[in-house]
Short mmCIF file of C-alpha atoms in Angstrom, two decimals:
data_model
loop_
_atom_site.label_atom_id
_atom_site.label_comp_id
_atom_site.label_asym_id
_atom_site.label_seq_id
_atom_site.Cartn_x
_atom_site.Cartn_y
_atom_site.Cartn_z
CA MET A 190 86.61 89.13 122.61
CA MET A 191 90.34 89.94 122.73
CA ASN A 192 92.19 90.23 126.04
CA ILE A 193 92.92 93.92 126.42
CA ASP A 194 93.63 96.43 129.16
CA THR A 195 91.71 99.54 128.16
CA THR A 196 88.01 99.63 127.41
CA LEU A 197 85.25 101.95 126.33
CA ALA A 198 82.22 101.89 128.61
CA THR A 199 78.58 102.41 127.66
CA PRO A 200 76.30 104.32 130.02
CA GLY A 201 75.22 101.03 131.59
CA GLY A 202 78.72 99.72 132.16
CA ILE A 203 78.94 97.39 129.13
CA THR A 204 82.58 97.49 128.05
CA LEU A 205 83.63 97.62 124.45
CA PRO A 206 87.20 96.87 123.36
CA PRO A 207 89.44 99.28 121.50
CA GLY A 208 89.48 96.37 119.03
CA GLN A 209 86.21 97.90 117.87
CA SER A 210 88.42 100.15 115.78
CA GLN A 211 89.62 97.01 114.00
CA ALA A 212 86.07 96.23 112.93
CA GLY A 213 84.63 97.11 109.59
CA PRO A 214 84.13 100.84 109.06
CA ALA A 215 80.39 100.87 109.67
CA ALA A 216 80.78 98.93 112.92
CA ALA A 217 83.68 101.11 114.07
CA ASP A 218 81.63 104.24 113.44
CA ALA A 219 78.71 103.03 115.56
CA ASP A 220 78.30 104.67 118.93
CA PRO A 221 78.79 102.41 121.98
CA LEU A 222 75.11 101.61 122.47
CA ASP A 223 74.56 100.75 118.80
CA PHE A 224 77.70 98.62 118.82
CA ALA A 225 76.53 96.74 121.93
CA LEU A 226 73.15 96.05 120.33
CA LEU A 227 74.81 94.78 117.16
CA ASN A 228 77.54 92.73 118.81
CA ASP A 229 76.25 91.48 122.15
CA PHE A 230 72.71 90.37 121.34
CA GLN A 231 73.24 88.18 118.28
CA ARG A 232 72.52 85.28 120.65
CA GLY A 233 71.25 85.01 124.20
CA PHE A 234 68.49 87.49 123.38
CA PRO A 235 66.11 87.85 126.37
CA LEU A 236 63.18 85.42 126.30
CA VAL A 237 61.05 87.54 128.62
CA ALA A 238 57.80 89.40 128.14
CA GLU A 239 59.51 92.79 127.67
CA PRO A 240 62.91 92.04 126.07
CA TRP A 241 63.67 95.64 125.09
CA ALA A 242 63.36 96.67 128.72
CA ALA A 243 65.64 93.81 129.78
CA ILE A 244 68.26 94.92 127.28
CA ALA A 245 67.86 98.55 128.36
CA ALA A 246 68.54 97.55 131.96
CA ARG A 247 71.83 96.00 130.87
CA LEU A 248 72.85 98.98 128.75
CA GLY A 249 71.73 101.72 131.13
CA CYS A 250 69.24 103.37 128.79
CA GLY A 251 65.52 103.28 128.15
CA ALA A 252 63.49 100.55 126.46
CA GLY A 253 62.22 103.08 123.94
CA ASP A 254 65.80 103.97 123.04
CA VAL A 255 66.66 100.29 122.46
CA LEU A 256 63.63 99.82 120.24
CA ALA A 257 64.28 103.01 118.28
CA ARG A 258 67.93 102.13 117.75
CA LEU A 259 67.16 98.63 116.52
CA GLU A 260 64.52 99.98 114.16
CA ARG A 261 67.02 102.50 112.83
CA LEU A 262 69.69 99.82 112.39
CA ARG A 263 67.19 97.68 110.48
CA ASP A 264 66.02 100.57 108.30
CA GLY A 265 69.67 101.43 107.63
CA GLY A 266 70.38 97.90 106.44
CA LYS A 267 72.69 96.96 109.33
CA ILE A 268 70.43 94.14 110.56
CA SER A 269 67.81 92.05 108.81
CA ARG A 270 65.69 91.17 111.83
CA VAL A 271 65.69 90.16 115.47
CA GLY A 272 64.52 86.60 115.68
CA PRO A 273 65.27 82.90 115.30
CA VAL A 274 67.89 81.12 113.25
CA PHE A 275 66.84 77.47 113.05
CA ALA A 276 69.35 74.66 112.78
CA PRO A 277 69.40 73.10 109.29
CA ASN A 278 66.96 70.26 108.70
CA ARG A 279 65.62 70.30 112.26
CA ILE A 280 62.11 71.51 111.46
CA GLY A 281 61.84 70.74 107.76
CA ALA A 282 64.09 70.19 104.77
CA SER A 283 66.54 72.67 103.29
CA THR A 284 69.43 72.73 100.87
CA LEU A 285 72.00 75.00 99.34
CA ALA A 286 71.30 75.16 95.61
CA ALA A 287 72.94 76.78 92.61
CA MET A 288 72.17 77.64 89.01
CA ALA A 289 74.42 78.38 86.06
CA VAL A 290 72.68 81.43 84.61
CA PRO A 291 73.75 83.38 81.49
CA VAL A 292 74.83 86.77 82.79
CA GLY A 293 72.38 88.66 80.61
CA ASP A 294 69.52 86.53 81.94
CA LEU A 295 70.30 87.06 85.62
CA PRO A 296 67.70 89.79 86.27
CA ARG A 297 64.87 87.59 84.96
CA VAL A 298 66.02 84.46 86.77
CA VAL A 299 66.69 86.29 90.04
CA ALA A 300 63.19 87.77 90.03
CA ILE A 301 61.63 84.34 89.52
CA VAL A 302 63.76 82.62 92.16
CA ASN A 303 63.17 85.37 94.72
CA ALA A 304 59.41 85.10 94.21
CA PHE A 305 59.44 81.64 95.76
CA ALA A 306 58.81 82.09 99.48
CA GLY A 307 60.86 78.94 100.14
CA VAL A 308 64.01 80.87 99.14
CA ASN A 309 65.53 82.70 102.08
CA HIS A 310 69.01 83.66 100.80
CA ASN A 311 70.06 84.39 97.23
CA TYR A 312 73.50 85.56 96.12
CA ARG A 313 75.50 86.02 92.97
CA ARG A 314 78.97 84.43 93.19
CA GLU A 315 81.97 84.37 90.87
CA HIS A 316 81.74 80.97 89.18
CA ARG A 317 80.05 79.24 86.26
CA TYR A 318 77.43 78.36 88.88
CA ASN A 319 76.79 81.99 89.62
CA LEU A 320 73.42 82.06 91.43
CA TRP A 321 73.41 80.50 94.91
CA PHE A 322 70.40 80.27 97.18
CA VAL A 323 69.02 78.37 100.16
CA ALA A 324 65.69 76.65 99.62
CA SER A 325 63.49 75.29 102.41
CA SER A 326 60.24 73.37 102.64
CA THR A 327 58.38 71.06 104.96
CA ASP A 328 59.99 67.78 103.87
CA GLU A 329 62.32 66.29 101.27
CA ALA A 330 59.55 65.58 98.75
CA ALA A 331 58.20 69.14 98.96
CA LEU A 332 61.73 70.52 98.65
CA ALA A 333 62.35 68.44 95.52
CA ARG A 334 59.13 69.78 93.99
CA LEU A 335 60.14 73.33 94.86
CA LEU A 336 63.50 72.96 93.09
CA ALA A 337 61.87 71.30 90.09
CA ASP A 338 59.37 74.17 89.86
CA MET A 339 62.23 76.68 89.94
CA GLY A 340 64.03 74.86 87.15
CA ALA A 341 60.90 74.75 85.02
CA ALA A 342 60.09 78.42 85.65
CA THR A 343 63.59 79.70 84.92
CA GLY A 344 64.92 77.22 82.37
CA CYS A 345 67.99 76.82 84.58
CA PRO A 346 67.80 73.49 86.47
CA PRO A 347 69.41 73.91 89.90
CA ILE A 348 71.90 71.57 91.49
CA ALA A 349 71.09 70.67 95.10
CA LEU A 350 73.88 70.37 97.67
CA PRO A 351 72.21 69.38 100.95
CA LEU A 352 74.06 69.37 104.25
CA LEU A 353 75.61 66.04 105.24
CA GLU A 354 77.78 67.07 108.18
CA GLU A 355 78.10 70.34 110.06
CA PHE A 356 81.47 71.25 111.56
CA HIS A 357 80.77 74.79 112.73
CA ILE A 358 77.47 76.64 113.04
CA ASP A 359 76.56 80.31 113.16
CA LEU A 360 76.42 81.51 116.78
CA GLY A 361 77.04 85.12 115.93
CA PHE A 362 79.91 87.21 114.59
CA ASP A 363 82.22 89.25 116.84
CA LEU A 364 82.31 92.62 115.13
CA ALA A 365 85.29 93.73 117.20
CA ASN A 366 87.73 91.26 115.70
CA GLY A 367 85.88 88.79 113.50
CA ARG A 368 86.25 85.91 115.95
CA ARG A 369 83.37 83.60 116.72
CA THR A 370 82.21 81.14 119.32
CA ARG A 371 83.44 77.62 118.59
CA HIS A 372 80.58 75.16 118.76
CA VAL A 373 80.75 71.39 118.49
CA VAL A 374 77.71 70.24 116.56
CA ASP A 375 75.64 67.37 117.98
CA SER A 376 74.64 65.52 114.83
CA THR A 377 72.81 62.82 116.83
CA ALA A 378 70.16 65.11 118.34
CA PRO A 379 66.67 63.88 117.38
CA ARG A 380 64.39 66.05 115.29
CA PRO A 381 61.58 67.58 117.34
CA ARG A 382 58.00 66.48 116.78
CA LEU A 383 56.25 69.66 115.73
CA SER A 384 52.59 70.29 116.39
CA ALA A 385 50.36 72.48 114.26
CA ALA A 386 50.76 75.18 116.93
CA ASP A 387 54.54 74.91 116.67
CA ARG A 388 54.38 75.42 112.92
CA ARG A 389 52.11 78.45 113.31
CA LEU A 390 54.66 79.89 115.72
CA ILE A 391 57.52 79.26 113.27
CA ASP A 392 55.59 81.01 110.52
CA ALA A 393 54.69 83.96 112.77
CA LEU A 394 58.41 84.44 113.55
CA HIS A 395 59.51 84.40 109.92
CA ASP A 396 60.09 88.18 109.75
CA GLY A 397 61.44 88.36 113.30
CA LEU A 398 60.01 90.06 116.35
CA PRO A 399 57.65 92.97 115.76
CA TRP A 400 58.67 96.36 117.13
CA ALA A 401 56.20 96.27 120.02
CA ALA A 402 56.72 96.66 123.76
CA ARG A 403 55.67 93.02 124.25
CA PRO A 404 56.76 91.42 120.96
CA TYR A 405 56.24 87.83 122.08
CA GLN A 406 52.63 88.67 122.92
CA ALA A 407 52.15 90.00 119.38
CA VAL A 408 53.72 86.81 117.95
CA ALA A 409 51.49 84.73 120.21
CA GLU A 410 48.38 86.49 118.95
CA ALA A 411 49.44 85.91 115.32
CA ALA A 412 49.98 82.21 116.03
CA GLY A 413 46.85 81.74 118.17
CA LEU A 414 48.86 80.95 121.31
CA ALA A 415 49.48 82.31 124.78
CA GLU A 416 52.55 84.47 125.35
CA SER A 417 53.82 82.04 128.00
CA VAL A 418 53.59 79.17 125.53
CA VAL A 419 55.66 81.11 122.98
CA LEU A 420 58.37 81.88 125.54
CA ASP A 421 58.46 78.32 126.88
CA THR A 422 58.57 76.84 123.37
CA LEU A 423 61.45 79.08 122.29
CA ALA A 424 63.38 78.26 125.45
CA GLY A 425 62.84 74.55 124.81
CA TRP A 426 64.00 74.86 121.20
CA GLN A 427 67.14 76.64 122.35
CA ALA A 428 67.86 73.91 124.87
CA ASP A 429 67.44 71.00 122.44
CA GLY A 430 69.28 72.62 119.52
CA THR A 431 66.29 73.24 117.28
CA LEU A 432 67.19 76.93 117.45
CA ARG A 433 70.76 77.62 116.40
CA ARG A 434 70.40 81.02 118.03
CA PHE A 435 67.83 83.72 118.73
CA GLY A 436 68.78 87.36 118.47
CA VAL A 437 69.99 90.14 116.23
CA VAL A 438 70.78 88.98 112.68
CA VAL A 439 73.42 91.34 111.30
CA LYS A 440 74.34 92.03 107.68
CA HIS A 441 78.10 91.66 107.46
CA ARG A 442 78.60 93.71 104.29
CA GLU A 443 76.78 96.76 105.65
CA LEU A 444 78.89 96.56 108.83
CA GLY A 445 82.17 96.81 106.98
CA TYR A 446 82.94 93.15 106.22
CA ARG A 447 82.49 93.87 102.54
CA ALA A 448 84.12 90.76 101.14
CA ASN A 449 83.04 87.19 101.65
CA ALA A 450 83.87 84.01 99.84
CA MET A 451 82.48 80.51 99.82
CA CYS A 452 85.64 78.39 99.79
CA VAL A 453 85.29 74.79 98.65
CA TRP A 454 87.51 71.75 98.28
CA ALA A 455 87.17 68.31 96.72
CA VAL A 456 88.33 66.08 99.57
CA PRO A 457 88.34 62.26 99.64
CA GLU A 458 85.31 61.03 101.55
CA ALA A 459 87.53 59.19 104.05
CA GLU A 460 89.24 62.48 104.96
CA VAL A 461 86.48 65.07 104.82
CA SER A 462 85.27 64.74 108.44
CA ARG A 463 88.73 65.00 109.96
CA LEU A 464 89.72 67.94 107.78
CA GLY A 465 86.35 69.64 108.25
CA HIS A 466 86.62 69.58 112.04
CA LEU A 467 90.19 70.87 111.82
CA LEU A 468 89.22 73.68 109.45
CA ALA A 469 86.29 74.68 111.67
CA SER A 470 88.58 75.03 114.70
CA HIS A 471 90.32 78.08 113.23
CA ASP A 472 89.27 81.72 113.58
CA GLY A 473 88.21 83.28 110.32
CA VAL A 474 85.84 80.44 109.44
CA SER A 475 82.26 81.56 110.04
CA LEU A 476 80.53 78.43 108.70
CA CYS A 477 81.90 75.01 107.79
CA TYR A 478 80.03 72.05 106.29
CA ARG A 479 80.27 68.85 104.32
CA ARG A 480 77.72 68.78 101.49
CA ARG A 481 76.46 66.17 99.06
CA LEU A 482 77.66 66.30 95.47
CA ASP A 483 75.29 66.85 92.55
CA GLY A 484 75.72 67.00 88.78
CA ASP A 485 79.18 68.17 87.77
CA TRP A 486 79.87 69.92 91.10
CA PRO A 487 82.93 68.11 92.60
CA TYR A 488 83.43 69.94 95.92
CA ASN A 489 82.23 68.45 99.22
CA LEU A 490 83.92 70.62 101.90
CA PHE A 491 82.61 74.18 102.28
CA CYS A 492 83.48 77.10 104.50
CA MET A 493 82.63 80.80 104.56
CA ILE A 494 85.25 83.47 105.18
CA HIS A 495 84.38 87.15 105.73
CA GLY A 496 86.78 90.07 105.62
CA ARG A 497 87.06 93.79 105.07
CA ASN A 498 88.33 93.27 101.52
CA ARG A 499 89.08 90.56 98.96
CA GLU A 500 92.77 90.56 99.76
CA ALA A 501 92.14 89.82 103.43
CA VAL A 502 89.76 86.97 102.59
CA ALA A 503 92.14 85.48 100.01
CA ALA A 504 95.08 85.68 102.42
CA ARG A 505 93.12 84.01 105.19
CA ARG A 506 91.97 81.24 102.84
CA GLU A 507 95.54 80.56 101.72
CA ALA A 508 96.75 80.43 105.32
CA LEU A 509 93.94 78.12 106.39
CA ALA A 510 94.53 75.76 103.47
CA ALA A 511 98.18 75.50 104.39
CA GLU A 512 97.56 75.07 108.13
CA VAL A 513 94.85 72.45 107.72
CA GLY A 514 96.50 70.50 104.92
CA LEU A 515 94.04 71.36 102.14
CA ALA A 516 96.42 73.00 99.68
CA ALA A 517 96.89 69.87 97.57
CA PHE A 518 93.18 69.27 96.94
CA PRO A 519 91.18 70.73 94.04
CA HIS A 520 89.44 73.89 95.20
CA ALA A 521 87.47 76.94 94.16
CA VAL A 522 86.91 80.37 95.71
CA LEU A 523 83.50 81.90 95.04
CA PHE A 524 83.39 85.56 96.06
CA SER A 525 79.94 87.02 96.58
CA THR A 526 79.24 90.04 94.38
CA ASP A 527 75.51 90.71 94.91
CA CYS A 528 72.92 89.88 97.56
CA TYR A 529 69.46 89.51 96.04
CA LYS A 530 67.52 88.19 99.03
CA GLN A 531 68.23 87.71 102.74
CA CYS A 532 65.52 86.74 105.20
CA GLY A 533 64.54 83.97 107.58
CA ALA A 534 63.65 80.53 106.23
CA ARG A 535 59.93 79.86 105.87
CA TYR A 536 58.52 76.46 106.79
CA GLN A 537 54.85 75.57 106.63
CA ALA A 538 52.97 72.29 106.88
CA PRO A 539 50.89 71.30 103.83
CA GLY A 540 47.42 72.79 104.01
CA LEU A 541 48.22 74.97 107.04
CA PRO A 542 47.10 78.58 106.55
CA PRO A 543 49.79 81.17 107.12
CA ALA A 544 49.93 83.08 110.41
CA ALA A 545 48.22 86.44 110.45
CA GLY A 546 50.06 89.08 108.46
CA HIS A 547 52.13 86.65 106.38
CA ALA A 548 51.81 85.66 102.74
CA ALA A 549 51.19 82.09 101.64
CA LEU A 550 54.02 79.84 100.53
CA ALA A 551 53.07 79.70 96.88
CA PRO A 552 55.34 81.71 94.59
#
């Protein structure tokens, strides 16, 4: 948060900066308790039997009020869920993928792509490659089959741009001023060995925590586990980096950050790591990666920039390119125009039945 002198206090003593007024309109209009729920619990969410009560104790309200407010924020489109965000390629295989779809054919192709449960984000962006989505599966072979099936079903073969190096990860988004926590990624951390019980737990958490007084108990019952095992497992995954974060997953556009662009550069391989780390060190960059090339896609350095409008995003991109030394490299700016799907990634071991209440993986 910004260093400031005057603050706005919630009933429980949580202080909110006047910088809240600098946030997007929907965030600025939120009352103090709603703003605290949106801003302060994107990570570090309580891993205790009754998390709503733990949050209520911090905010000086009742657990029922916390639960009702979060439900209302979800129903109003401000948040997608309260739950896990797994680190890429830690529990399965995933990739950013794109299709070049004739504009008139977008509705048909979008419907087909969205029907695959392995797709967890799907956006239209301004480029010849205009449909961008994240696809996940249990391993590289299954992921390749998933992408091939999508190409066959749509007639639009996707390009796959898997993550090679991560320079900044998503640890939440400060709605007061757009700043974020800088995190140095440990690319050497070993992948966890997941048991069948672990995979049932991952599947049971796909839609986030249920709106129950003891949500981890409900997740445990869906996964066939004890509540204590669920809490211990989640704490362990947070500690070893399997979980990028656990908490409120906000929708930036609905909170006033109505413009976002995927900004990409074609950087020499010998320079991409140095420039990627430098780019990721600046405020305004919410995600920053190096990705593998595919087909005729020439760009290997990616970052996401969010803003209240296109002009703010474009200005920040220009400033970053100049500061980092990227201005001379070929680049593209892909503004997002439509969000077709946004949910948690689904991973499931072959032959493993889905957790109670969830659909199977097949499209």
